[in-house]
XYZ file of C-alpha atoms in Angstrom:
701
model
C 78.568 117.502 -108.086
C 81.754 115.744 -109.038
C 84.801 117.087 -107.240
C 87.570 118.629 -109.395
C 91.022 117.551 -108.716
C 93.255 120.445 -108.044
C 96.515 120.667 -110.187
C 98.633 120.969 -106.938
C 97.306 117.440 -105.552
C 98.931 115.830 -108.579
C 102.548 115.109 -109.447
C 103.716 113.920 -112.704
C 104.066 109.948 -112.043
C 104.582 107.878 -115.128
C 102.920 104.631 -115.527
C 106.046 103.006 -114.710
C 106.536 104.361 -111.142
C 104.508 103.939 -108.026
C 104.116 107.350 -105.933
C 106.278 106.815 -103.041
C 105.640 108.784 -99.857
C 107.211 106.884 -97.099
C 109.019 108.987 -94.527
C 112.916 107.843 -93.882
C 112.947 106.109 -90.859
C 115.808 106.113 -88.260
C 118.274 103.025 -88.110
C 119.067 100.728 -85.266
C 122.478 99.234 -84.905
C 123.204 95.622 -83.881
C 124.367 95.283 -80.365
C 128.106 94.472 -79.612
C 127.259 91.365 -77.924
C 125.294 89.919 -81.058
C 128.083 91.161 -83.432
C 130.702 89.422 -81.215
C 129.125 85.812 -81.714
C 127.837 86.197 -85.255
C 128.615 83.712 -87.831
C 129.164 86.389 -90.578
C 131.356 89.491 -89.308
C 133.126 90.470 -92.329
C 132.356 93.892 -93.206
C 133.504 93.257 -96.721
C 131.199 90.391 -97.407
C 128.949 92.263 -100.175
C 132.081 93.235 -102.020
C 133.496 89.660 -101.915
C 130.055 88.669 -103.655
C 130.293 91.602 -106.210
C 129.420 91.147 -109.732
C 132.901 91.370 -110.618
C 133.406 87.908 -108.800
C 130.337 86.394 -110.075
C 129.770 83.474 -110.416
C 132.842 81.979 -108.606
C 132.007 83.817 -105.406
C 129.137 81.254 -104.872
C 131.676 78.521 -104.492
C 131.618 79.567 -100.539
C 128.095 78.552 -100.522
C 128.805 75.276 -102.153
C 131.682 74.566 -99.746
C 129.339 74.490 -96.944
C 127.860 71.256 -98.299
C 129.336 67.613 -98.403
C 129.946 66.317 -102.144
C 130.162 62.730 -103.141
C 131.594 63.947 -106.452
C 133.026 67.484 -107.071
C 131.453 69.960 -109.618
C 133.538 71.161 -112.301
C 131.515 74.186 -113.483
C 129.804 76.758 -111.200
C 127.366 78.193 -113.617
C 126.340 76.754 -116.991
C 124.386 79.319 -118.857
C 124.056 77.185 -122.212
C 120.425 76.887 -121.957
C 119.687 80.306 -120.724
C 117.598 81.244 -118.630
C 117.529 77.854 -117.459
C 120.515 78.011 -115.198
C 122.682 75.045 -114.232
C 124.555 75.301 -110.753
C 127.510 73.249 -109.591
C 127.432 71.055 -112.794
C 129.274 67.912 -112.725
C 129.027 67.211 -108.868
C 127.064 64.416 -107.293
C 125.271 65.138 -104.039
C 122.327 63.997 -101.802
C 120.291 66.538 -99.607
C 119.222 64.141 -97.010
C 122.969 63.131 -96.642
C 123.703 66.827 -95.912
C 120.831 67.406 -93.544
C 121.274 64.463 -91.469
C 124.116 61.825 -91.908
C 126.913 64.056 -92.032
C 125.828 65.364 -88.535
C 125.745 61.912 -86.731
C 129.262 61.917 -85.570
C 129.284 65.098 -83.794
C 125.548 65.710 -83.240
C 123.908 62.450 -83.174
C 122.601 62.722 -79.609
C 121.353 66.667 -80.222
C 117.856 67.415 -81.027
C 117.072 68.116 -84.635
C 113.355 68.773 -84.012
C 111.360 69.539 -80.800
C 107.840 68.939 -81.806
C 105.098 70.946 -79.674
C 101.549 69.627 -80.004
C 98.951 72.114 -80.183
C 97.083 70.715 -76.801
C 99.262 72.188 -74.155
C 98.605 69.019 -71.915
C 100.584 66.852 -74.528
C 104.179 66.353 -74.068
C 106.870 67.648 -76.444
C 108.312 65.162 -78.984
C 112.198 65.343 -79.237
C 113.773 63.750 -82.107
C 117.481 63.585 -82.166
C 119.615 63.550 -85.305
C 120.233 59.725 -84.720
C 116.579 58.987 -84.426
C 115.744 61.386 -87.283
C 118.364 59.164 -89.423
C 116.824 55.925 -88.380
C 113.155 57.299 -89.203
C 114.201 58.744 -92.500
C 115.852 55.635 -93.669
C 112.994 53.433 -92.825
C 110.517 55.625 -94.757
C 112.973 55.747 -97.648
C 112.919 51.716 -97.651
C 109.088 51.949 -97.473
C 109.079 54.395 -100.685
C 111.575 52.127 -102.400
C 109.575 49.049 -101.589
C 106.592 50.657 -103.215
C 108.698 50.991 -106.392
C 109.454 54.652 -106.261
C 112.826 55.879 -107.684
C 114.657 59.225 -108.620
C 112.595 61.438 -110.759
C 109.266 60.099 -109.760
C 106.754 62.755 -108.009
C 105.089 62.230 -104.853
C 102.352 64.739 -103.348
C 102.284 65.367 -99.734
C 99.043 67.030 -98.165
C 100.232 67.140 -94.410
C 100.165 69.421 -91.458
C 103.038 70.695 -89.175
C 104.238 67.385 -87.737
C 107.533 65.659 -87.566
C 106.413 63.203 -90.206
C 106.234 65.829 -92.848
C 110.080 66.637 -92.763
C 110.766 62.957 -92.223
C 109.028 62.074 -95.448
C 110.581 64.886 -97.237
C 114.049 63.833 -96.346
C 113.252 60.222 -97.177
C 112.186 61.332 -100.690
C 115.398 63.444 -101.049
C 117.380 60.485 -100.137
C 116.095 58.501 -103.101
C 115.915 61.414 -105.485
C 112.089 61.164 -105.396
C 110.767 64.686 -106.214
C 108.310 65.857 -103.398
C 105.490 68.229 -103.704
C 104.039 69.420 -100.523
C 100.611 71.118 -100.647
C 99.808 73.447 -97.619
C 97.756 71.430 -95.314
C 95.073 74.224 -95.134
C 94.347 74.090 -98.630
C 91.436 72.149 -99.963
C 91.237 68.626 -101.359
C 90.367 70.220 -104.888
C 93.484 72.403 -104.854
C 95.532 69.362 -103.840
C 93.987 67.406 -106.664
C 94.971 70.034 -109.236
C 98.565 69.816 -107.977
C 98.519 66.175 -108.190
C 97.549 66.361 -111.707
C 100.020 68.995 -112.661
C 103.016 66.936 -111.263
C 101.726 63.583 -112.492
C 101.954 62.230 -108.958
C 100.720 58.546 -108.460
C 101.070 58.491 -104.633
C 99.564 61.048 -102.182
C 100.832 60.912 -98.499
C 98.557 62.535 -95.992
C 97.590 62.370 -92.187
C 94.435 61.271 -90.813
C 94.044 64.296 -88.437
C 95.643 67.273 -86.759
C 94.992 69.896 -84.242
C 93.819 73.254 -85.303
C 92.315 75.958 -82.820
C 91.400 73.230 -80.264
C 89.747 70.991 -82.849
C 91.009 67.537 -84.066
C 90.539 68.177 -87.785
C 89.524 65.225 -89.833
C 92.086 65.740 -92.633
C 91.786 62.434 -94.404
C 88.634 63.641 -95.961
C 90.617 65.947 -98.061
C 92.497 62.987 -99.399
C 89.327 61.520 -101.023
C 88.374 64.780 -102.721
C 92.143 65.256 -103.877
C 92.107 61.774 -105.529
C 88.738 62.304 -107.211
C 89.639 66.014 -108.375
C 93.055 64.571 -109.813
C 91.160 61.627 -111.611
C 88.595 64.136 -113.238
C 91.511 66.068 -114.452
C 93.138 62.890 -115.962
C 95.623 61.730 -113.319
C 95.223 58.424 -111.165
C 96.526 58.162 -107.778
C 97.315 54.459 -107.105
C 98.112 54.748 -103.352
C 97.177 57.139 -100.575
C 99.563 56.572 -97.550
C 98.078 57.791 -94.178
C 100.100 58.990 -91.316
C 98.248 58.531 -87.986
C 98.605 61.634 -85.687
C 98.382 59.123 -82.753
C 100.123 55.970 -83.932
C 97.981 52.742 -83.740
C 94.770 54.794 -83.594
C 92.703 56.204 -86.490
C 91.498 59.698 -85.556
C 89.518 60.400 -88.669
C 85.942 59.846 -89.377
C 86.379 59.431 -93.066
C 86.933 55.742 -93.974
C 90.105 54.168 -95.527
C 89.429 52.913 -99.111
C 90.615 49.226 -99.347
C 93.378 48.606 -101.796
C 94.178 52.175 -102.164
C 94.499 53.514 -98.708
C 97.411 52.247 -96.396
C 98.486 53.368 -92.813
C 102.145 54.268 -93.126
C 102.636 53.170 -89.397
C 101.514 49.525 -90.571
C 103.813 49.414 -93.583
C 106.763 50.672 -91.679
C 106.653 47.442 -89.456
C 108.173 45.517 -92.458
C 111.033 48.096 -92.870
C 112.001 48.490 -89.316
C 115.649 49.210 -88.819
C 116.537 49.080 -92.602
C 119.091 51.492 -94.061
C 119.011 52.946 -97.589
C 122.211 54.362 -98.991
C 121.682 58.065 -100.049
C 121.596 58.056 -103.984
C 124.436 60.069 -105.394
C 122.400 62.403 -107.516
C 123.418 65.010 -110.186
C 123.839 68.531 -108.775
C 121.172 69.887 -111.162
C 118.605 67.006 -110.305
C 115.247 68.378 -109.038
C 114.581 68.254 -105.196
C 110.921 69.399 -105.090
C 108.026 71.342 -106.617
C 106.495 74.212 -104.842
C 103.176 75.163 -106.311
C 102.331 79.092 -105.873
C 99.142 79.811 -104.068
C 97.471 81.902 -106.423
C 93.573 81.745 -106.445
C 93.038 81.656 -110.012
C 94.304 79.867 -113.116
C 96.564 76.611 -113.570
C 98.914 75.994 -110.536
C 102.456 76.992 -111.097
C 104.843 74.521 -110.043
C 108.406 76.183 -109.187
C 111.031 73.402 -109.599
C 114.013 73.675 -107.459
C 117.234 71.818 -107.893
C 119.384 69.978 -105.390
C 122.597 71.518 -105.113
C 122.058 75.220 -106.080
C 119.189 75.367 -103.713
C 120.637 73.510 -100.719
C 123.861 75.472 -101.047
C 121.865 78.841 -101.004
C 119.637 78.055 -97.984
C 122.479 76.548 -96.124
C 124.512 79.684 -96.531
C 121.750 82.067 -95.858
C 120.592 80.015 -92.685
C 124.167 80.351 -91.390
C 124.719 83.999 -92.316
C 121.371 85.702 -92.215
C 119.466 83.567 -89.678
C 122.773 83.426 -87.668
C 122.193 79.693 -86.744
C 124.873 77.878 -84.684
C 124.319 74.223 -83.786
C 123.782 75.135 -80.108
C 121.062 77.707 -80.843
C 117.339 76.755 -80.445
C 115.613 78.098 -83.600
C 111.947 78.491 -84.077
C 110.471 79.466 -87.565
C 106.793 79.923 -87.113
C 105.913 79.332 -90.836
C 104.346 76.234 -92.174
C 106.205 73.842 -94.055
C 103.773 73.957 -96.752
C 105.114 77.210 -97.928
C 108.684 77.766 -99.335
C 109.704 79.342 -95.966
C 109.105 76.068 -94.311
C 111.061 74.030 -96.830
C 114.044 76.478 -96.887
C 114.290 77.855 -93.319
C 112.510 74.888 -91.230
C 113.764 71.894 -93.091
C 116.662 72.187 -95.585
C 118.702 75.127 -94.351
C 118.661 74.791 -90.662
C 119.098 70.980 -90.743
C 122.326 71.305 -93.024
C 123.506 73.746 -90.201
C 122.835 71.143 -87.557
C 120.229 73.249 -85.990
C 117.731 72.348 -83.311
C 114.343 73.553 -84.539
C 110.998 73.843 -82.815
C 108.085 72.476 -84.924
C 104.732 73.669 -83.640
C 101.613 72.142 -84.863
C 98.918 74.554 -84.350
C 97.662 78.258 -84.177
C 100.053 80.720 -82.473
C 97.236 82.285 -80.481
C 95.796 79.108 -78.978
C 94.690 78.914 -76.445
C 95.541 82.506 -75.954
C 98.194 85.042 -77.349
C 100.776 84.221 -74.804
C 101.422 80.853 -76.323
C 104.370 81.623 -78.558
C 106.075 83.484 -75.553
C 105.301 80.467 -73.199
C 106.838 77.905 -75.791
C 109.983 80.339 -76.290
C 110.414 80.668 -72.290
C 110.194 76.868 -71.827
C 112.425 75.723 -74.539
C 114.870 78.390 -74.568
C 114.260 79.542 -78.055
C 116.883 82.441 -78.910
C 116.212 82.771 -82.633
C 112.671 83.559 -83.858
C 111.322 83.733 -87.256
C 107.725 84.717 -88.099
C 105.675 86.795 -90.722
C 104.262 90.228 -90.494
C 100.664 88.664 -90.511
C 101.408 86.959 -87.312
C 103.194 89.804 -85.822
C 100.055 92.049 -86.285
C 97.932 89.281 -84.945
C 99.985 88.727 -81.806
C 100.067 92.684 -81.319
C 96.314 92.962 -81.756
C 95.602 90.335 -79.294
C 98.148 90.705 -76.537
C 100.347 93.569 -76.990
C 101.781 93.244 -73.398
C 101.994 89.422 -73.353
C 105.733 89.314 -74.386
C 106.701 91.060 -71.046
C 105.250 88.469 -68.965
C 107.926 85.804 -70.084
C 111.560 85.398 -69.601
C 112.634 84.226 -73.043
C 115.654 86.006 -74.559
C 115.893 86.261 -78.505
C 119.186 87.088 -79.912
C 117.894 87.451 -83.538
C 114.341 87.689 -85.020
C 113.330 87.475 -88.658
C 110.442 88.572 -90.503
C 109.224 87.210 -93.780
C 106.291 86.795 -96.433
C 105.409 90.478 -96.909
C 106.720 93.962 -96.178
C 106.292 94.917 -92.458
C 104.946 98.395 -91.416
C 107.174 100.503 -89.336
C 104.553 100.544 -86.515
C 104.457 96.801 -86.539
C 108.291 96.567 -86.704
C 108.775 98.812 -83.613
C 106.272 96.612 -81.746
C 108.114 93.500 -82.756
C 111.591 95.088 -81.823
C 110.445 96.859 -78.603
C 108.219 94.303 -77.085
C 109.033 90.899 -78.710
C 112.736 91.486 -78.871
C 112.918 93.630 -75.654
C 115.014 95.974 -77.600
C 117.898 93.403 -77.577
C 117.401 91.157 -80.464
C 118.526 91.934 -84.125
C 115.697 91.920 -86.848
C 116.326 90.753 -90.297
C 113.450 91.644 -92.351
C 113.802 89.516 -95.190
C 112.276 89.878 -98.789
C 112.090 86.936 -101.312
C 109.652 84.700 -103.260
C 108.722 80.919 -103.740
C 110.577 81.202 -106.901
C 113.825 82.493 -105.485
C 114.549 79.660 -102.902
C 115.883 81.983 -100.173
C 116.412 85.478 -99.171
C 117.023 88.207 -101.706
C 116.823 91.556 -99.794
C 118.145 91.576 -96.170
C 120.572 92.943 -93.828
C 123.539 90.705 -92.691
C 122.469 90.994 -89.102
C 125.925 91.723 -87.479
C 127.119 94.279 -90.251
C 124.074 96.294 -91.217
C 121.927 98.604 -89.247
C 118.213 97.739 -89.153
C 115.699 100.284 -90.636
C 111.887 99.907 -89.919
C 110.074 99.238 -93.040
C 112.999 98.468 -95.334
C 114.541 95.005 -96.038
C 118.003 96.152 -96.511
C 120.406 95.792 -99.371
C 120.663 92.699 -101.646
C 121.778 89.430 -99.714
C 125.540 88.445 -100.471
C 125.593 87.587 -104.165
C 122.170 89.162 -105.036
C 122.189 92.348 -107.243
C 118.917 93.938 -107.376
C 117.886 96.651 -109.685
C 114.699 98.700 -110.208
C 113.587 99.304 -113.668
C 110.572 101.378 -114.834
C 108.193 100.092 -117.609
C 110.445 101.238 -120.316
C 113.383 99.458 -119.061
C 115.284 102.574 -117.926
C 117.061 101.969 -114.461
C 115.548 103.992 -111.523
C 118.364 105.366 -109.437
C 118.833 105.080 -105.797
C 117.653 108.046 -103.709
C 115.485 109.517 -106.533
C 112.223 108.889 -104.466
C 110.856 107.002 -107.359
C 109.657 103.375 -107.606
C 109.448 100.664 -110.156
C 109.595 96.869 -110.734
C 112.449 95.350 -108.702
C 114.495 92.760 -110.560
C 117.622 90.817 -109.924
C 120.508 91.263 -112.318
C 122.245 88.021 -111.953
C 121.198 84.405 -111.517
C 122.020 82.804 -107.922
C 122.084 79.274 -106.770
C 118.596 79.223 -105.135
C 116.613 80.342 -107.827
C 114.250 77.998 -109.416
C 115.068 75.804 -112.562
C 111.791 76.103 -114.467
C 108.079 76.008 -113.932
C 107.399 72.247 -113.944
C 106.266 71.223 -117.362
C 105.934 74.696 -118.762
C 109.409 76.336 -120.049
C 107.543 79.101 -121.950
C 105.551 80.280 -119.024
C 108.774 80.312 -117.012
C 110.337 82.824 -119.527
C 107.245 84.746 -120.215
C 106.508 85.319 -116.299
C 110.047 86.115 -115.144
C 112.312 87.218 -117.865
C 110.507 88.296 -121.059
C 109.585 91.986 -119.831
C 113.334 93.074 -119.702
C 115.072 90.720 -121.897
C 116.619 92.326 -125.022
C 117.665 89.209 -126.756
C 115.906 86.010 -126.460
C 118.739 84.014 -128.041
C 121.351 85.226 -125.764
C 123.306 82.889 -123.401
C 124.859 85.698 -121.537
C 123.245 86.057 -117.972
C 123.330 89.861 -118.174
C 120.723 89.728 -120.642
C 118.305 87.962 -118.473
C 117.224 89.998 -115.456
C 114.561 88.186 -113.147
C 111.490 90.069 -112.711
C 110.364 89.661 -109.157
C 106.656 91.125 -109.550
C 107.146 93.499 -106.704
C 107.390 97.285 -106.789
C 109.951 98.662 -104.793
C 111.915 101.918 -103.989
C 115.845 102.329 -103.063
C 116.941 104.931 -100.667
C 120.040 106.916 -100.820
C 121.664 104.480 -98.330
C 121.007 101.524 -100.782
C 118.185 99.941 -98.662
C 115.193 98.782 -100.444
C 111.737 99.038 -99.476
C 109.294 96.664 -100.936
C 105.912 98.281 -101.778
C 103.936 94.896 -102.454
C 102.966 93.171 -105.637
C 102.812 95.141 -108.713
C 99.352 93.916 -109.204
C 98.375 95.618 -105.940
C 98.847 99.074 -106.873
C 95.892 101.417 -107.239
C 95.978 104.058 -109.868
C 94.423 107.213 -108.616
C 94.049 109.990 -111.196
C 97.501 108.969 -112.642
C 99.100 108.329 -109.279
C 100.132 104.689 -108.699
C 99.709 104.282 -105.011
C 101.051 101.207 -103.363
C 98.528 99.231 -100.963
C 101.270 98.585 -98.585
C 101.867 102.430 -98.065
C 98.283 103.235 -97.479
C 97.730 100.255 -95.050
C 100.853 101.411 -93.179
C 99.249 104.902 -92.763
C 96.301 103.274 -91.465
C 98.319 101.625 -88.629
C 99.623 104.806 -87.248
C 96.493 105.195 -85.832
C 96.682 103.484 -82.311
C 93.287 101.761 -82.186
C 93.896 100.105 -85.667
C 95.204 96.506 -85.401
C 94.749 95.619 -89.099
C 94.172 97.227 -92.311
C 93.448 96.302 -95.852
C 93.089 98.508 -98.928
C 91.389 97.644 -102.023
C 90.576 99.658 -105.370
C 87.028 100.714 -106.480
C 85.988 102.283 -109.789
C 85.264 105.924 -109.717
C 83.888 108.061 -112.610
C 86.289 110.988 -111.896
C 89.492 109.470 -110.743
C 89.339 106.065 -112.409
C 90.186 104.284 -109.138
C 89.933 105.214 -105.636
C 90.974 103.183 -102.520
C 88.473 101.785 -100.021
C 89.697 100.933 -96.594
C 88.884 97.867 -94.057
C 90.138 98.074 -90.712
C 89.943 95.800 -87.727
C 90.432 97.407 -84.378
C 92.271 96.344 -81.151
C 90.429 94.315 -78.663
C 88.416 96.381 -76.371
C 88.126 99.304 -78.806
C 84.503 100.081 -79.787
C 84.154 100.791 -83.552
C 83.411 104.568 -84.097
C 83.172 107.389 -86.630
C 86.047 108.945 -84.761
C 88.440 106.245 -85.491
C 87.518 106.027 -89.206
C 87.953 109.903 -89.311
C 91.303 109.554 -87.789
C 92.303 106.860 -90.384
C 91.204 109.356 -93.374
C 93.300 112.055 -91.660
C 96.367 109.656 -91.302
C 96.136 108.763 -94.964
C 95.798 112.289 -96.022
C 98.609 113.512 -93.858
C 101.000 110.629 -94.549
C 100.367 110.324 -98.476
C 97.996 113.360 -99.555
C 94.608 114.259 -100.464
C 94.913 112.258 -103.543
C 94.738 109.091 -101.568
C 91.705 109.822 -99.545
C 89.496 106.723 -99.340
C 85.866 106.706 -100.554
C 84.901 104.683 -97.388
C 86.336 103.358 -94.097
C 84.709 100.127 -92.987
C 85.474 98.900 -89.436
C 84.946 95.164 -89.635
C 84.894 92.521 -86.877
C 87.644 90.629 -88.573
C 89.384 90.319 -92.188
C 88.760 87.433 -94.295
C 91.907 85.165 -93.914
C 93.492 82.124 -95.204
C 94.263 79.250 -92.782
C 97.931 80.820 -92.937
C 96.681 84.236 -91.600
C 96.933 86.252 -94.814
C 94.202 88.789 -95.674
C 92.249 87.911 -98.566
C 92.197 91.279 -100.246
C 90.656 89.946 -103.410
C 87.515 88.802 -101.373
C 87.137 92.540 -100.076
C 87.938 93.883 -103.498
C 85.031 91.851 -104.825
C 82.686 93.016 -102.112
C 83.705 96.657 -102.744
C 83.063 96.408 -106.349
C 79.771 94.495 -105.881
C 80.882 91.420 -107.486
C 80.525 87.731 -106.336
C 83.259 86.900 -103.804
C 83.577 83.272 -105.240
C 84.368 80.180 -103.108
C 85.215 81.202 -99.518
C 84.962 77.831 -97.848
C 88.585 77.400 -97.373
C 89.094 80.585 -95.469
C 89.821 80.225 -91.847
C 86.824 82.377 -91.053
C 84.298 82.241 -93.995
C 81.458 83.427 -91.910
C 82.929 86.932 -91.686
C 82.553 87.423 -95.366
C 78.858 87.630 -95.357
C 79.027 89.939 -92.323
C 81.205 92.241 -94.364
C 79.211 91.973 -97.375
C 76.033 93.028 -95.605
C 77.781 96.096 -93.987
C 79.039 97.344 -97.260
C 76.265 96.365 -99.722
C 73.283 96.117 -97.482
C 71.132 92.949 -96.681
C 69.949 92.454 -100.219
C 72.609 91.060 -102.693
C 73.549 93.776 -104.964
C 76.209 92.001 -107.045
C 76.650 92.650 -110.799
C 77.882 90.178 -113.358
C 79.492 93.099 -115.352
C 83.063 92.113 -115.948
C 85.566 94.019 -113.797
C 88.445 96.035 -115.297
C 91.589 93.744 -115.517
C 93.502 95.663 -112.950
C 90.918 95.297 -110.157
C 90.063 91.617 -111.382
C 93.813 90.710 -110.974
C 93.910 92.682 -107.513
C 95.115 90.234 -104.842
C 95.752 87.211 -107.158
C 99.039 86.648 -105.498
C 97.246 85.499 -102.464
């Protein structure tokens, strides 16, 4: 018999709002020691970047750069919403990241490369050597006929050759498009086609989880896939993981494939003057990692982007030239572009570049690296934090590193995971900046300024200096702070780091990011073009924002729109739970109900007791309306190579649909184990079309 829902279990929640049940967390102030040394200590910084000072306030970011010719206009809105920043200026990103530091920091490390095999030596690349290597690669690219405006696709792992090649392109004005090394050759091929690249730069192999991976095999697939779509690749340039030795089994193709190491001999010692490029010239394309549909290339411009990541690296990450900074992200994502390469180098940083998996050969690896290299700024994602907590909750205590600041990026971090990060990793000394932003935004949108604002677990903080968020409901009405109601978070104003357009698709750019709340498509006034971020959020009375996850990842249970992040956070309050993923399934009475997948900590046996306590936690934290239909304890979550849980795959299993291609996952075998657990040994998938909200669930992954 179907259960009737008691009226008291429901509250009135319009379609526009996501039900919010987070309890307010306590605040943690930054230490006096941190505040005394911080780059940004002005308590009035947010006022100085107020909307009444817009857009001229952003001159302060531009002033951190070295210009070949000064700009005459801070913001040109004549082709709204295709904003042009610092118009009239001439600049070069490679010059700002390398050349201008040589006099003072030439003998200082720019990168310390840590190979995954622990027996291999670190490779220290000083700014002077970085300058030489960038020039030689730029000379090689120029020798191949590449010039400003041409596109080149990279499909490279986390090795120094990647930033070197990026900077060589930037020196010439060649637009680079790096595809995350863990993506398939097919995914790389579709991005080659979309960008119109005729050159692919790759690597023969790299270390991953103790295995030397044949990466060259992906290049052949990528070239074939691009050709099938109508784009020819003339040359494939292959870096060697071990120079002078070919480490892949896949043969080189004569006339098409060339070893970069061999070609560089001709250009040894050559210098290439950095090209003085227009401020609004494109710097790179970064393709979104969606699993469906046509790739979406976010185009970022030179001056606006570089100014924004330079400023936020200095003020939010608090990078000083004498610091040792380690961002554990992959350069294949926007975090790596902004906060491993361009932002830190523009601030003359010393950055650690780690090749492999943070848990190889064990969960102590990151803390050993931090101790050995004297890392004092640490930057990683909640995914990695949860993984390290799961595998080695006591590990950080064994090592004598000292972090002054720690950043989290990529998705909201649950208060439980935040507290472990603060207490165990930061040893209750480091400040945490919980940053929220997107590929499309170039740099941080929501964050505390670490020496000025208190930290609050689960909340990213206010808008970054110059960023003015607003929460709208579906009708365009503003959701007030402290109301306890959530909606769609948008940014009222343009900012220098914002993408310029979607490569080759102006209409899609407007439709995706502006159309929903734009009242006048012909307006040239920036106030008429709020940028829609695609995330749900709630703003507390103190002005801090809590991001509830992608708007697509909301489950509508009997009129309640429940954010999955909130449900997953409730699961993590059960001490035995290491990871949680919540997906929607169809229900005759409630429309949708949540189904929960959890992975327990090592040494904890799966039990009905744990499942029961997860249900109880959800009911206590959120309410009976959120009671899950099932709780499955799984051996592991299906994950991408970068460690993100593929909720889309779990949603397909729960709704008895085909999971699609899972070969590019880090652990494809676990998918069949979970499917059997949920559906039984016999395949019980149905071809019936899913409702759109479930079909789209998890697409942003």
